[in-house]
Amino acid sequence: MRLTRSGEELLIEFKGILSRLDYLDEKFNGSPKRPLGLSVSAQHHICGMASFVSFINRLNESYGSYHCGFYECRTSEVLDRVERGLDDLGIIFFTEHSKGQMIQELRNRGIIFNHIVYQTAHVYLCQIIHLPITQKLILKK
């Protein structure tokens, strides 16, 4: 059994609503505090997950256990998830060429942007070798 795309979107909306209700309950009714948590969405990028894991490991060493989530998706989904409050943090990458458009999009959505680092663009290339004996593809750096 699997949710349709509409069902997945509805589930995300309900999780966001429940999260906000839990927060309000904690704030105004003094219910016990939930464990600390962090939810991050990021574009598909090789350094995103490694950076997140490194950060969480440092948090756990310093402050104890955190409940964490990491969601890799397209740029538009990162913006949507942060705007709707589904994630605490969104990580996006953009070029100097698209910077103006991206900053404007963030302002239109009311999202606060904090620059982390300037990076040189890089590409990973590989050579594909066909081996007739095994009928498999082998990727070489």
mmCIF file of C-alpha atoms in Angstrom:
data_model
loop_
_atom_site.group_PDB
_atom_site.id
_atom_site.type_symbol
_atom_site.label_atom_id
_atom_site.label_comp_id
_atom_site.label_asym_id
_atom_site.label_seq_id
_atom_site.Cartn_x
_atom_site.Cartn_y
_atom_site.Cartn_z
ATOM 1 C CA MET A 1 0.000 0.000 0.000
ATOM 2 C CA ARG A 2 1.394 3.412 -0.933
ATOM 3 C CA LEU A 3 0.172 6.998 -0.636
ATOM 4 C CA THR A 4 -0.589 8.962 -3.766
ATOM 5 C CA ARG A 5 1.292 12.219 -4.366
ATOM 6 C CA SER A 6 -1.718 14.108 -2.963
ATOM 7 C CA GLY A 7 -1.774 11.809 0.049
ATOM 8 C CA GLU A 8 1.934 12.417 0.683
ATOM 9 C CA GLU A 9 1.368 16.178 0.519
ATOM 10 C CA LEU A 10 -1.587 15.903 2.889
ATOM 11 C CA LEU A 11 0.494 13.841 5.330
ATOM 12 C CA ILE A 12 3.225 16.499 5.300
ATOM 13 C CA GLU A 13 0.632 19.197 5.998
ATOM 14 C CA PHE A 14 -0.851 17.209 8.896
ATOM 15 C CA LYS A 15 2.602 16.596 10.402
ATOM 16 C CA GLY A 16 3.262 20.338 10.249
ATOM 17 C CA ILE A 17 -0.078 21.090 11.933
ATOM 18 C CA LEU A 18 0.540 18.484 14.667
ATOM 19 C CA SER A 19 4.027 19.836 15.272
ATOM 20 C CA ARG A 20 2.646 23.362 15.721
ATOM 21 C CA LEU A 21 -0.119 22.107 18.043
ATOM 22 C CA ASP A 22 2.466 20.265 20.161
ATOM 23 C CA TYR A 23 4.535 23.440 20.357
ATOM 24 C CA LEU A 24 1.498 25.507 21.437
ATOM 25 C CA ASP A 25 0.536 22.874 24.003
ATOM 26 C CA GLU A 26 4.041 22.980 25.478
ATOM 27 C CA LYS A 27 4.154 26.756 25.472
ATOM 28 C CA PHE A 28 0.751 27.497 27.004
ATOM 29 C CA ASN A 29 -0.178 24.381 28.980
ATOM 30 C CA GLY A 30 3.227 23.631 30.436
ATOM 31 C CA SER A 31 3.261 20.040 29.246
ATOM 32 C CA PRO A 32 6.567 18.199 29.529
ATOM 33 C CA LYS A 33 9.171 19.318 27.057
ATOM 34 C CA ARG A 34 9.766 17.153 24.028
ATOM 35 C CA PRO A 35 13.295 15.979 23.308
ATOM 36 C CA LEU A 36 15.367 18.512 21.419
ATOM 37 C CA GLY A 37 15.181 18.105 17.675
ATOM 38 C CA LEU A 38 16.314 19.497 14.368
ATOM 39 C CA SER A 39 14.802 19.015 10.950
ATOM 40 C CA VAL A 40 16.755 20.005 7.837
ATOM 41 C CA SER A 41 15.930 19.967 4.151
ATOM 42 C CA ALA A 42 18.628 20.377 1.528
ATOM 43 C CA GLN A 43 19.162 20.139 -2.180
ATOM 44 C CA HIS A 44 20.642 16.897 -3.482
ATOM 45 C CA HIS A 45 24.314 17.624 -2.994
ATOM 46 C CA ILE A 46 27.222 15.477 -1.995
ATOM 47 C CA CYS A 47 28.279 17.653 0.961
ATOM 48 C CA GLY A 48 24.825 18.162 2.461
ATOM 49 C CA MET A 49 24.433 14.883 4.331
ATOM 50 C CA ALA A 50 28.080 14.715 5.462
ATOM 51 C CA SER A 51 27.828 18.228 6.921
ATOM 52 C CA PHE A 52 24.568 17.381 8.674
ATOM 53 C CA VAL A 53 25.932 14.163 10.214
ATOM 54 C CA SER A 54 29.066 15.969 11.400
ATOM 55 C CA PHE A 55 26.950 18.716 12.992
ATOM 56 C CA ILE A 56 24.624 16.237 14.741
ATOM 57 C CA ASN A 57 27.569 14.243 16.075
ATOM 58 C CA ARG A 58 28.994 17.404 17.634
ATOM 59 C CA LEU A 59 25.592 18.257 19.148
ATOM 60 C CA ASN A 60 25.221 14.782 20.622
ATOM 61 C CA GLU A 61 28.723 14.943 22.122
ATOM 62 C CA SER A 62 28.038 18.323 23.718
ATOM 63 C CA TYR A 63 24.355 18.232 24.685
ATOM 64 C CA GLY A 64 23.092 14.662 24.589
ATOM 65 C CA SER A 65 20.651 12.975 22.237
ATOM 66 C CA TYR A 66 18.789 14.935 19.563
ATOM 67 C CA HIS A 67 15.923 13.777 17.374
ATOM 68 C CA CYS A 68 17.008 14.726 13.869
ATOM 69 C CA GLY A 69 15.687 14.556 10.343
ATOM 70 C CA PHE A 70 17.324 15.236 6.990
ATOM 71 C CA TYR A 71 15.295 15.525 3.783
ATOM 72 C CA GLU A 72 17.003 15.801 0.384
ATOM 73 C CA CYS A 73 14.906 17.408 -2.328
ATOM 74 C CA ARG A 74 14.751 19.993 -5.101
ATOM 75 C CA THR A 75 15.376 23.673 -4.381
ATOM 76 C CA SER A 76 11.678 24.546 -4.633
ATOM 77 C CA GLU A 77 10.821 21.814 -2.116
ATOM 78 C CA VAL A 78 13.455 23.108 0.323
ATOM 79 C CA LEU A 79 11.879 26.568 0.133
ATOM 80 C CA ASP A 80 8.351 25.162 0.487
ATOM 81 C CA ARG A 81 9.242 23.006 3.501
ATOM 82 C CA VAL A 82 10.979 25.859 5.337
ATOM 83 C CA GLU A 83 8.209 28.325 4.481
ATOM 84 C CA ARG A 84 5.527 25.948 5.816
ATOM 85 C CA GLY A 85 7.485 25.275 9.011
ATOM 86 C CA LEU A 86 8.091 21.592 8.252
ATOM 87 C CA ASP A 87 11.842 22.026 8.649
ATOM 88 C CA ASP A 88 13.890 24.187 10.991
ATOM 89 C CA LEU A 89 16.629 24.781 8.448
ATOM 90 C CA GLY A 90 16.976 24.655 4.681
ATOM 91 C CA ILE A 91 20.297 24.360 2.865
ATOM 92 C CA ILE A 92 20.447 25.630 -0.707
ATOM 93 C CA PHE A 93 23.204 26.248 -3.203
ATOM 94 C CA PHE A 94 23.057 28.807 -5.977
ATOM 95 C CA THR A 95 25.397 30.479 -8.436
ATOM 96 C CA GLU A 96 26.398 34.118 -8.634
ATOM 97 C CA HIS A 97 24.316 34.256 -11.815
ATOM 98 C CA SER A 98 21.115 33.151 -10.024
ATOM 99 C CA LYS A 99 21.824 34.955 -6.737
ATOM 100 C CA GLY A 100 19.551 37.951 -7.373
ATOM 101 C CA GLN A 101 16.596 35.798 -8.366
ATOM 102 C CA MET A 102 17.098 33.460 -5.399
ATOM 103 C CA ILE A 103 17.381 36.310 -2.873
ATOM 104 C CA GLN A 104 14.180 37.822 -4.266
ATOM 105 C CA GLU A 105 12.390 34.458 -3.980
ATOM 106 C CA LEU A 106 13.499 34.149 -0.349
ATOM 107 C CA ARG A 107 12.261 37.677 0.434
ATOM 108 C CA ASN A 108 8.905 36.997 -1.242
ATOM 109 C CA ARG A 109 8.454 33.943 0.977
ATOM 110 C CA GLY A 110 9.596 35.725 4.139
ATOM 111 C CA ILE A 111 12.512 33.336 4.604
ATOM 112 C CA ILE A 112 15.630 34.612 6.348
ATOM 113 C CA PHE A 113 18.821 33.800 4.450
ATOM 114 C CA ASN A 114 22.171 33.382 6.190
ATOM 115 C CA HIS A 115 25.211 32.886 4.025
ATOM 116 C CA ILE A 116 27.430 30.005 5.124
ATOM 117 C CA VAL A 117 30.259 29.715 2.603
ATOM 118 C CA TYR A 118 31.370 30.519 -0.924
ATOM 119 C CA GLN A 119 32.453 27.400 -2.803
ATOM 120 C CA THR A 120 33.969 26.781 -6.199
ATOM 121 C CA ALA A 121 31.716 24.646 -8.374
ATOM 122 C CA HIS A 122 32.970 21.122 -8.900
ATOM 123 C CA VAL A 123 31.987 18.156 -11.014
ATOM 124 C CA TYR A 124 32.551 14.445 -10.474
ATOM 125 C CA LEU A 125 33.371 12.572 -13.660
ATOM 126 C CA CYS A 126 33.637 8.874 -14.238
ATOM 127 C CA GLN A 127 34.491 6.546 -17.091
ATOM 128 C CA ILE A 128 32.050 3.754 -17.862
ATOM 129 C CA ILE A 129 33.596 0.441 -18.904
ATOM 130 C CA HIS A 130 31.445 -2.318 -20.404
ATOM 131 C CA LEU A 131 32.676 -5.837 -19.615
ATOM 132 C CA PRO A 132 31.081 -8.381 -21.964
ATOM 133 C CA ILE A 133 31.872 -11.332 -19.653
ATOM 134 C CA THR A 134 29.929 -10.014 -16.666
ATOM 135 C CA GLN A 135 27.468 -7.753 -18.476
ATOM 136 C CA LYS A 136 27.939 -5.199 -15.690
ATOM 137 C CA LEU A 137 28.951 -1.594 -15.661
ATOM 138 C CA ILE A 138 31.978 -0.574 -13.645
ATOM 139 C CA LEU A 139 32.534 3.084 -12.775
ATOM 140 C CA LYS A 140 36.100 4.316 -12.458
ATOM 141 C CA LYS A 141 37.229 7.621 -11.028
#
